[in-house]
């Protein structure tokens, strides 16, 4: 099983860089600098690097989808956020995240990150039973009151962008209509960060669906002048990932996120 996990990074070094974990520098088309000569810039081959200000880590996902070929298992993580696939049993049973201090080199949580063979075996064992490895879900709320995924997006972002995106899904993929109501309009489960590990088949099918929706949404949405809200496509994609994996009723292995300070 040939596993490739890309680490999306834009300004800091990734803790991991080896034959399995591949750092991809996003926004390489416009940034004008190189984090590390061993990292892959997201503006090589077939790419959308110039869209990073709205697509965020999805420029790394698109690059991998179009340019990485020699793998059977694919993953996406972040330079500060890693799915806890480094331990046979997750260190934390309830929490969604735990914090790693990268300066503390004697921290066993940190030293275990480099054990590729054990990590690979853990991933393979999970994928024998599950379709995807994902982060433990967050649950949406507004002012500490439970809220749906749709309501949460409308509260924190631009409501009209949400409406446009849902309209596109109903137009292009009408079979998702009931799932939009069930998982987004009524459900409050939210899988953050676009982080996952899955087979190449699942990854390819997901990317085909995701970018079909997002490229159409990009053409209809008016990008905000607010720097935070400009990340609209990335924000939408997290909800679309939630919709996609729940709609398909994939078997999910939910793991904590190890967060690097």
PDB file of C-alpha atoms in Angstrom:
ATOM      1  CA  UNK A   1       0.000   0.000   0.000  1.00  0.00           C
ATOM      2  CA  UNK A   2       1.717   3.167  -1.234  1.00  0.00           C
ATOM      3  CA  UNK A   3       0.579   6.050   0.966  1.00  0.00           C
ATOM      4  CA  UNK A   4       1.061   9.747   0.190  1.00  0.00           C
ATOM      5  CA  UNK A   5      -0.080  12.335   2.722  1.00  0.00           C
ATOM      6  CA  UNK A   6       0.372  15.927   1.647  1.00  0.00           C
ATOM      7  CA  UNK A   7       0.990  18.607   4.264  1.00  0.00           C
ATOM      8  CA  UNK A   8      -0.392  21.968   3.163  1.00  0.00           C
ATOM      9  CA  UNK A   9       1.811  24.801   4.377  1.00  0.00           C
ATOM     10  CA  UNK A  10       2.125  28.463   3.471  1.00  0.00           C
ATOM     11  CA  UNK A  11       4.694  30.037   5.776  1.00  0.00           C
ATOM     12  CA  UNK A  12       6.107  27.586   8.343  1.00  0.00           C
ATOM     13  CA  UNK A  13       8.027  24.348   8.048  1.00  0.00           C
ATOM     14  CA  UNK A  14       6.143  21.101   8.373  1.00  0.00           C
ATOM     15  CA  UNK A  15       7.178  18.799  11.212  1.00  0.00           C
ATOM     16  CA  UNK A  16       7.198  15.939   8.709  1.00  0.00           C
ATOM     17  CA  UNK A  17       8.941  15.546   5.364  1.00  0.00           C
ATOM     18  CA  UNK A  18       9.681  12.011   4.232  1.00  0.00           C
ATOM     19  CA  UNK A  19       8.641   9.379   1.701  1.00  0.00           C
ATOM     20  CA  UNK A  20       5.096   9.283   3.077  1.00  0.00           C
ATOM     21  CA  UNK A  21       4.473  12.863   4.250  1.00  0.00           C
ATOM     22  CA  UNK A  22       4.936  15.374   1.441  1.00  0.00           C
ATOM     23  CA  UNK A  23       4.844  19.113   2.261  1.00  0.00           C
ATOM     24  CA  UNK A  24       3.193  21.222  -0.424  1.00  0.00           C
ATOM     25  CA  UNK A  25       3.749  24.974  -0.325  1.00  0.00           C
ATOM     26  CA  UNK A  26       0.465  26.663  -1.180  1.00  0.00           C
ATOM     27  CA  UNK A  27       0.136  30.102  -2.777  1.00  0.00           C
ATOM     28  CA  UNK A  28       3.491  29.536  -4.483  1.00  0.00           C
ATOM     29  CA  UNK A  29       2.328  31.397  -7.599  1.00  0.00           C
ATOM     30  CA  UNK A  30       2.026  34.712  -5.754  1.00  0.00           C
ATOM     31  CA  UNK A  31       4.094  34.377  -2.576  1.00  0.00           C
ATOM     32  CA  UNK A  32       7.476  35.102  -4.122  1.00  0.00           C
ATOM     33  CA  UNK A  33       9.458  33.029  -1.623  1.00  0.00           C
ATOM     34  CA  UNK A  34      10.348  29.399  -0.905  1.00  0.00           C
ATOM     35  CA  UNK A  35       9.853  27.842   2.512  1.00  0.00           C
ATOM     36  CA  UNK A  36      12.100  24.878   1.787  1.00  0.00           C
ATOM     37  CA  UNK A  37      13.679  23.727  -1.509  1.00  0.00           C
ATOM     38  CA  UNK A  38      12.555  20.172  -0.735  1.00  0.00           C
ATOM     39  CA  UNK A  39       8.885  21.178  -0.600  1.00  0.00           C
ATOM     40  CA  UNK A  40       6.616  20.898  -3.616  1.00  0.00           C
ATOM     41  CA  UNK A  41       5.214  24.264  -4.765  1.00  0.00           C
ATOM     42  CA  UNK A  42       1.536  24.145  -5.700  1.00  0.00           C
ATOM     43  CA  UNK A  43       2.156  26.016  -8.966  1.00  0.00           C
ATOM     44  CA  UNK A  44       3.751  23.131 -10.871  1.00  0.00           C
ATOM     45  CA  UNK A  45       2.017  20.996 -13.482  1.00  0.00           C
ATOM     46  CA  UNK A  46      -1.773  21.317 -13.580  1.00  0.00           C
ATOM     47  CA  UNK A  47      -2.534  23.760 -10.764  1.00  0.00           C
ATOM     48  CA  UNK A  48      -4.794  26.484  -9.330  1.00  0.00           C
ATOM     49  CA  UNK A  49      -2.161  28.090  -7.095  1.00  0.00           C
ATOM     50  CA  UNK A  50      -3.310  31.608  -7.998  1.00  0.00           C
ATOM     51  CA  UNK A  51      -6.691  30.857  -6.375  1.00  0.00           C
ATOM     52  CA  UNK A  52      -5.173  30.201  -2.934  1.00  0.00           C
ATOM     53  CA  UNK A  53      -6.589  33.366  -1.367  1.00  0.00           C
ATOM     54  CA  UNK A  54     -10.099  31.944  -1.829  1.00  0.00           C
ATOM     55  CA  UNK A  55      -9.422  28.176  -2.058  1.00  0.00           C
ATOM     56  CA  UNK A  56      -6.927  27.919   0.857  1.00  0.00           C
ATOM     57  CA  UNK A  57      -5.510  24.389   1.308  1.00  0.00           C
ATOM     58  CA  UNK A  58      -7.580  23.181  -1.643  1.00  0.00           C
ATOM     59  CA  UNK A  59      -4.852  24.384  -4.011  1.00  0.00           C
ATOM     60  CA  UNK A  60      -2.669  21.635  -2.492  1.00  0.00           C
ATOM     61  CA  UNK A  61      -5.479  19.097  -2.814  1.00  0.00           C
ATOM     62  CA  UNK A  62      -6.058  20.049  -6.457  1.00  0.00           C
ATOM     63  CA  UNK A  63      -2.332  19.847  -7.193  1.00  0.00           C
ATOM     64  CA  UNK A  64      -2.125  16.360  -5.673  1.00  0.00           C
ATOM     65  CA  UNK A  65      -5.267  15.170  -7.466  1.00  0.00           C
ATOM     66  CA  UNK A  66      -3.946  16.279 -10.846  1.00  0.00           C
ATOM     67  CA  UNK A  67      -0.224  15.569 -10.475  1.00  0.00           C
ATOM     68  CA  UNK A  68       0.345  12.791  -7.936  1.00  0.00           C
ATOM     69  CA  UNK A  69      -0.152   9.428  -9.609  1.00  0.00           C
ATOM     70  CA  UNK A  70       1.903   6.781  -7.843  1.00  0.00           C
ATOM     71  CA  UNK A  71      -0.130   6.072  -4.711  1.00  0.00           C
ATOM     72  CA  UNK A  72      -2.979   3.881  -3.534  1.00  0.00           C
ATOM     73  CA  UNK A  73      -3.820   5.793  -0.332  1.00  0.00           C
ATOM     74  CA  UNK A  74      -3.995   9.580  -0.132  1.00  0.00           C
ATOM     75  CA  UNK A  75      -4.179  11.999   2.777  1.00  0.00           C
ATOM     76  CA  UNK A  76      -4.357  15.722   3.456  1.00  0.00           C
ATOM     77  CA  UNK A  77      -3.180  17.407   6.651  1.00  0.00           C
ATOM     78  CA  UNK A  78      -1.837  20.853   7.627  1.00  0.00           C
ATOM     79  CA  UNK A  79       1.508  22.125   8.881  1.00  0.00           C
ATOM     80  CA  UNK A  80      -0.088  22.868  12.259  1.00  0.00           C
ATOM     81  CA  UNK A  81      -2.801  20.177  12.301  1.00  0.00           C
ATOM     82  CA  UNK A  82      -2.218  16.444  11.991  1.00  0.00           C
ATOM     83  CA  UNK A  83      -4.669  13.574  12.248  1.00  0.00           C
ATOM     84  CA  UNK A  84      -3.545  11.378  15.143  1.00  0.00           C
ATOM     85  CA  UNK A  85      -2.498   8.343  13.094  1.00  0.00           C
ATOM     86  CA  UNK A  86       0.747   8.024  15.030  1.00  0.00           C
ATOM     87  CA  UNK A  87      -0.616   6.002  17.944  1.00  0.00           C
ATOM     88  CA  UNK A  88      -2.315   2.632  17.975  1.00  0.00           C
ATOM     89  CA  UNK A  89      -4.846   4.086  20.391  1.00  0.00           C
ATOM     90  CA  UNK A  90      -5.509   7.841  20.276  1.00  0.00           C
ATOM     91  CA  UNK A  91      -4.036   9.595  23.284  1.00  0.00           C
ATOM     92  CA  UNK A  92      -7.263  11.430  23.977  1.00  0.00           C
ATOM     93  CA  UNK A  93     -10.641   9.743  24.182  1.00  0.00           C
ATOM     94  CA  UNK A  94     -12.948  12.755  24.319  1.00  0.00           C
ATOM     95  CA  UNK A  95     -11.135  15.858  23.146  1.00  0.00           C
ATOM     96  CA  UNK A  96     -11.187  16.857  19.498  1.00  0.00           C
ATOM     97  CA  UNK A  97      -7.646  18.282  19.627  1.00  0.00           C
ATOM     98  CA  UNK A  98      -4.418  18.115  21.599  1.00  0.00           C
ATOM     99  CA  UNK A  99      -1.538  20.584  21.452  1.00  0.00           C
ATOM    100  CA  UNK A 100       2.064  19.697  20.560  1.00  0.00           C
ATOM    101  CA  UNK A 101       4.904  22.053  21.471  1.00  0.00           C
ATOM    102  CA  UNK A 102       7.466  21.594  18.660  1.00  0.00           C
ATOM    103  CA  UNK A 103      10.248  23.044  20.833  1.00  0.00           C
ATOM    104  CA  UNK A 104       9.920  20.220  23.360  1.00  0.00           C
ATOM    105  CA  UNK A 105      11.997  17.652  21.470  1.00  0.00           C
ATOM    106  CA  UNK A 106      11.742  15.129  24.340  1.00  0.00           C
ATOM    107  CA  UNK A 107       7.971  15.104  24.145  1.00  0.00           C
ATOM    108  CA  UNK A 108       6.963  11.518  23.233  1.00  0.00           C
ATOM    109  CA  UNK A 109       4.051  12.902  21.236  1.00  0.00           C
ATOM    110  CA  UNK A 110       6.580  14.644  18.998  1.00  0.00           C
ATOM    111  CA  UNK A 111       9.150  11.879  18.682  1.00  0.00           C
ATOM    112  CA  UNK A 112       6.507   9.365  17.594  1.00  0.00           C
ATOM    113  CA  UNK A 113       5.621  11.490  14.574  1.00  0.00           C
ATOM    114  CA  UNK A 114       8.726  10.335  12.747  1.00  0.00           C
ATOM    115  CA  UNK A 115       8.088   6.592  13.015  1.00  0.00           C
ATOM    116  CA  UNK A 116       6.880   5.964   9.459  1.00  0.00           C
ATOM    117  CA  UNK A 117       6.606   2.178   9.671  1.00  0.00           C
ATOM    118  CA  UNK A 118       4.329   2.255  12.715  1.00  0.00           C
ATOM    119  CA  UNK A 119       2.264   5.080  11.281  1.00  0.00           C
ATOM    120  CA  UNK A 120       1.848   3.227   7.991  1.00  0.00           C
ATOM    121  CA  UNK A 121       0.694   0.067   9.794  1.00  0.00           C
ATOM    122  CA  UNK A 122      -1.816   2.042  11.849  1.00  0.00           C
ATOM    123  CA  UNK A 123      -3.257   3.678   8.724  1.00  0.00           C
ATOM    124  CA  UNK A 124      -3.498   0.339   6.927  1.00  0.00           C
ATOM    125  CA  UNK A 125      -5.269  -1.263   9.906  1.00  0.00           C
ATOM    126  CA  UNK A 126      -7.800   1.568  10.021  1.00  0.00           C
ATOM    127  CA  UNK A 127      -8.502   1.329   6.296  1.00  0.00           C
ATOM    128  CA  UNK A 128      -9.156  -2.409   6.554  1.00  0.00           C
ATOM    129  CA  UNK A 129     -12.273  -1.537   8.570  1.00  0.00           C
ATOM    130  CA  UNK A 130     -13.112   1.997   7.446  1.00  0.00           C
ATOM    131  CA  UNK A 131     -13.447   3.921   4.176  1.00  0.00           C
ATOM    132  CA  UNK A 132     -11.982   7.186   5.452  1.00  0.00           C
ATOM    133  CA  UNK A 133      -9.912   8.430   8.360  1.00  0.00           C
ATOM    134  CA  UNK A 134     -11.180  11.867   9.407  1.00  0.00           C
ATOM    135  CA  UNK A 135     -10.968  14.285  12.310  1.00  0.00           C
ATOM    136  CA  UNK A 136     -13.394  13.914  15.159  1.00  0.00           C
ATOM    137  CA  UNK A 137     -16.327  16.151  14.254  1.00  0.00           C
ATOM    138  CA  UNK A 138     -17.112  19.488  15.763  1.00  0.00           C
ATOM    139  CA  UNK A 139     -20.722  20.357  16.518  1.00  0.00           C
ATOM    140  CA  UNK A 140     -22.178  23.669  15.388  1.00  0.00           C
ATOM    141  CA  UNK A 141     -23.647  26.146  17.834  1.00  0.00           C
ATOM    142  CA  UNK A 142     -24.524  29.830  17.919  1.00  0.00           C
ATOM    143  CA  UNK A 143     -24.155  31.588  21.265  1.00  0.00           C
ATOM    144  CA  UNK A 144     -23.741  28.179  22.912  1.00  0.00           C
ATOM    145  CA  UNK A 145     -27.032  26.939  21.483  1.00  0.00           C
ATOM    146  CA  UNK A 146     -27.020  23.989  19.060  1.00  0.00           C
ATOM    147  CA  UNK A 147     -27.335  25.121  15.454  1.00  0.00           C
ATOM    148  CA  UNK A 148     -27.402  23.438  12.080  1.00  0.00           C
ATOM    149  CA  UNK A 149     -24.421  23.476   9.730  1.00  0.00           C
ATOM    150  CA  UNK A 150     -26.364  25.799   7.419  1.00  0.00           C
ATOM    151  CA  UNK A 151     -27.260  28.217  10.212  1.00  0.00           C
ATOM    152  CA  UNK A 152     -23.706  28.217  11.490  1.00  0.00           C
ATOM    153  CA  UNK A 153     -22.360  29.146   8.056  1.00  0.00           C
ATOM    154  CA  UNK A 154     -24.924  31.890   7.595  1.00  0.00           C
ATOM    155  CA  UNK A 155     -24.062  33.277  11.028  1.00  0.00           C
ATOM    156  CA  UNK A 156     -20.286  33.330  10.513  1.00  0.00           C
ATOM    157  CA  UNK A 157     -19.984  33.989   6.783  1.00  0.00           C
ATOM    158  CA  UNK A 158     -21.932  35.392   3.832  1.00  0.00           C
ATOM    159  CA  UNK A 159     -25.411  33.855   3.654  1.00  0.00           C
ATOM    160  CA  UNK A 160     -25.776  34.551  -0.068  1.00  0.00           C
ATOM    161  CA  UNK A 161     -22.638  32.506  -0.811  1.00  0.00           C
ATOM    162  CA  UNK A 162     -24.169  29.535   0.981  1.00  0.00           C
ATOM    163  CA  UNK A 163     -27.400  29.836  -1.000  1.00  0.00           C
ATOM    164  CA  UNK A 164     -25.494  29.958  -4.290  1.00  0.00           C
ATOM    165  CA  UNK A 165     -23.467  26.868  -3.425  1.00  0.00           C
ATOM    166  CA  UNK A 166     -26.498  24.834  -2.343  1.00  0.00           C
ATOM    167  CA  UNK A 167     -28.339  25.886  -5.513  1.00  0.00           C
ATOM    168  CA  UNK A 168     -25.440  24.622  -7.638  1.00  0.00           C
ATOM    169  CA  UNK A 169     -25.404  21.243  -5.884  1.00  0.00           C
ATOM    170  CA  UNK A 170     -29.150  20.846  -6.405  1.00  0.00           C
ATOM    171  CA  UNK A 171     -28.729  21.741 -10.096  1.00  0.00           C
ATOM    172  CA  UNK A 172     -25.703  19.567 -10.826  1.00  0.00           C
ATOM    173  CA  UNK A 173     -26.254  16.726  -8.363  1.00  0.00           C
ATOM    174  CA  UNK A 174     -29.986  16.587  -7.516  1.00  0.00           C
ATOM    175  CA  UNK A 175     -29.479  13.272  -5.711  1.00  0.00           C
ATOM    176  CA  UNK A 176     -27.913  15.309  -2.872  1.00  0.00           C
ATOM    177  CA  UNK A 177     -31.079  17.353  -2.237  1.00  0.00           C
ATOM    178  CA  UNK A 178     -32.353  15.216   0.621  1.00  0.00           C
ATOM    179  CA  UNK A 179     -28.876  14.995   2.128  1.00  0.00           C
ATOM    180  CA  UNK A 180     -28.534  18.783   2.135  1.00  0.00           C
ATOM    181  CA  UNK A 181     -31.661  18.986   4.256  1.00  0.00           C
ATOM    182  CA  UNK A 182     -30.709  16.068   6.495  1.00  0.00           C
ATOM    183  CA  UNK A 183     -27.027  16.794   7.125  1.00  0.00           C
ATOM    184  CA  UNK A 184     -26.715  20.552   6.588  1.00  0.00           C
ATOM    185  CA  UNK A 185     -30.112  22.164   7.224  1.00  0.00           C
ATOM    186  CA  UNK A 186     -30.986  19.925  10.178  1.00  0.00           C
ATOM    187  CA  UNK A 187     -27.703  18.309  11.214  1.00  0.00           C
ATOM    188  CA  UNK A 188     -25.010  19.996  13.269  1.00  0.00           C
ATOM    189  CA  UNK A 189     -22.094  17.602  12.667  1.00  0.00           C
ATOM    190  CA  UNK A 190     -19.150  19.365  11.031  1.00  0.00           C
ATOM    191  CA  UNK A 191     -15.865  17.763   9.881  1.00  0.00           C
ATOM    192  CA  UNK A 192     -13.372  20.619   9.899  1.00  0.00           C
ATOM    193  CA  UNK A 193     -10.179  21.285   8.007  1.00  0.00           C
ATOM    194  CA  UNK A 194     -10.685  19.181   4.855  1.00  0.00           C
ATOM    195  CA  UNK A 195      -8.446  16.610   6.551  1.00  0.00           C
ATOM    196  CA  UNK A 196      -8.780  12.961   5.573  1.00  0.00           C
ATOM    197  CA  UNK A 197      -7.026   9.765   4.517  1.00  0.00           C
ATOM    198  CA  UNK A 198      -8.693   7.493   1.970  1.00  0.00           C
ATOM    199  CA  UNK A 199      -8.087   5.292  -1.048  1.00  0.00           C
ATOM    200  CA  UNK A 200      -7.151   6.852  -4.370  1.00  0.00           C
ATOM    201  CA  UNK A 201     -10.546   5.834  -5.772  1.00  0.00           C
ATOM    202  CA  UNK A 202     -12.489   7.676  -3.077  1.00  0.00           C
ATOM    203  CA  UNK A 203     -10.143  10.659  -3.330  1.00  0.00           C
ATOM    204  CA  UNK A 204     -10.485  10.921  -7.111  1.00  0.00           C
ATOM    205  CA  UNK A 205     -14.277  10.667  -7.041  1.00  0.00           C
ATOM    206  CA  UNK A 206     -14.525  13.211  -4.235  1.00  0.00           C
ATOM    207  CA  UNK A 207     -12.247  15.713  -5.976  1.00  0.00           C
ATOM    208  CA  UNK A 208     -14.189  15.390  -9.233  1.00  0.00           C
ATOM    209  CA  UNK A 209     -17.417  16.216  -7.384  1.00  0.00           C
ATOM    210  CA  UNK A 210     -15.931  18.900  -5.124  1.00  0.00           C
ATOM    211  CA  UNK A 211     -14.162  20.961  -7.771  1.00  0.00           C
ATOM    212  CA  UNK A 212     -17.110  20.702 -10.152  1.00  0.00           C
ATOM    213  CA  UNK A 213     -19.233  22.427  -7.487  1.00  0.00           C
ATOM    214  CA  UNK A 214     -16.609  24.925  -6.348  1.00  0.00           C
ATOM    215  CA  UNK A 215     -15.539  26.139  -9.797  1.00  0.00           C
ATOM    216  CA  UNK A 216     -19.168  26.860 -10.624  1.00  0.00           C
ATOM    217  CA  UNK A 217     -19.681  28.577  -7.264  1.00  0.00           C
ATOM    218  CA  UNK A 218     -16.583  30.698  -7.824  1.00  0.00           C
ATOM    219  CA  UNK A 219     -18.106  32.114 -11.003  1.00  0.00           C
ATOM    220  CA  UNK A 220     -21.344  33.145  -9.290  1.00  0.00           C
ATOM    221  CA  UNK A 221     -20.087  34.375  -5.935  1.00  0.00           C
ATOM    222  CA  UNK A 222     -19.026  37.974  -5.430  1.00  0.00           C
ATOM    223  CA  UNK A 223     -15.787  37.797  -3.457  1.00  0.00           C
ATOM    224  CA  UNK A 224     -15.897  39.947  -0.328  1.00  0.00           C
ATOM    225  CA  UNK A 225     -13.352  42.693   0.311  1.00  0.00           C
ATOM    226  CA  UNK A 226     -12.963  41.394   3.852  1.00  0.00           C
ATOM    227  CA  UNK A 227      -9.704  39.327   3.947  1.00  0.00           C
ATOM    228  CA  UNK A 228     -11.265  36.703   6.199  1.00  0.00           C
ATOM    229  CA  UNK A 229     -14.425  36.275   4.118  1.00  0.00           C
ATOM    230  CA  UNK A 230     -12.329  36.096   0.944  1.00  0.00           C
ATOM    231  CA  UNK A 231     -11.500  32.534   2.024  1.00  0.00           C
ATOM    232  CA  UNK A 232     -15.068  31.669   1.018  1.00  0.00           C
ATOM    233  CA  UNK A 233     -14.297  28.659  -1.181  1.00  0.00           C
ATOM    234  CA  UNK A 234     -12.250  27.058   1.563  1.00  0.00           C
ATOM    235  CA  UNK A 235     -15.014  27.681   4.106  1.00  0.00           C
ATOM    236  CA  UNK A 236     -17.636  26.195   1.805  1.00  0.00           C
ATOM    237  CA  UNK A 237     -15.493  23.162   1.035  1.00  0.00           C
ATOM    238  CA  UNK A 238     -15.381  22.035   4.670  1.00  0.00           C
ATOM    239  CA  UNK A 239     -19.170  21.853   4.680  1.00  0.00           C
ATOM    240  CA  UNK A 240     -19.173  20.129   1.307  1.00  0.00           C
ATOM    241  CA  UNK A 241     -16.739  17.530   2.632  1.00  0.00           C
ATOM    242  CA  UNK A 242     -19.150  16.910   5.510  1.00  0.00           C
ATOM    243  CA  UNK A 243     -22.048  16.585   3.085  1.00  0.00           C
ATOM    244  CA  UNK A 244     -20.161  14.241   0.759  1.00  0.00           C
ATOM    245  CA  UNK A 245     -18.954  11.733   3.336  1.00  0.00           C
ATOM    246  CA  UNK A 246     -22.306  11.610   5.154  1.00  0.00           C
ATOM    247  CA  UNK A 247     -24.304  11.375   1.929  1.00  0.00           C
ATOM    248  CA  UNK A 248     -22.261   8.355   0.861  1.00  0.00           C
ATOM    249  CA  UNK A 249     -22.530   6.810   4.312  1.00  0.00           C
ATOM    250  CA  UNK A 250     -18.852   6.016   4.380  1.00  0.00           C
ATOM    251  CA  UNK A 251     -17.478   4.094   7.309  1.00  0.00           C
ATOM    252  CA  UNK A 252     -15.502   6.740   9.211  1.00  0.00           C
ATOM    253  CA  UNK A 253     -12.606   6.334  11.614  1.00  0.00           C
ATOM    254  CA  UNK A 254     -12.675   9.528  13.652  1.00  0.00           C
ATOM    255  CA  UNK A 255      -9.405  10.606  15.266  1.00  0.00           C
ATOM    256  CA  UNK A 256      -8.240  13.596  17.326  1.00  0.00           C
ATOM    257  CA  UNK A 257      -6.273  16.410  15.758  1.00  0.00           C
ATOM    258  CA  UNK A 258      -2.750  17.011  17.034  1.00  0.00           C
ATOM    259  CA  UNK A 259      -2.311  20.788  16.937  1.00  0.00           C
ATOM    260  CA  UNK A 260       1.192  22.298  16.721  1.00  0.00           C
ATOM    261  CA  UNK A 261       1.583  25.541  18.627  1.00  0.00           C
TER     262      UNK A 261
END
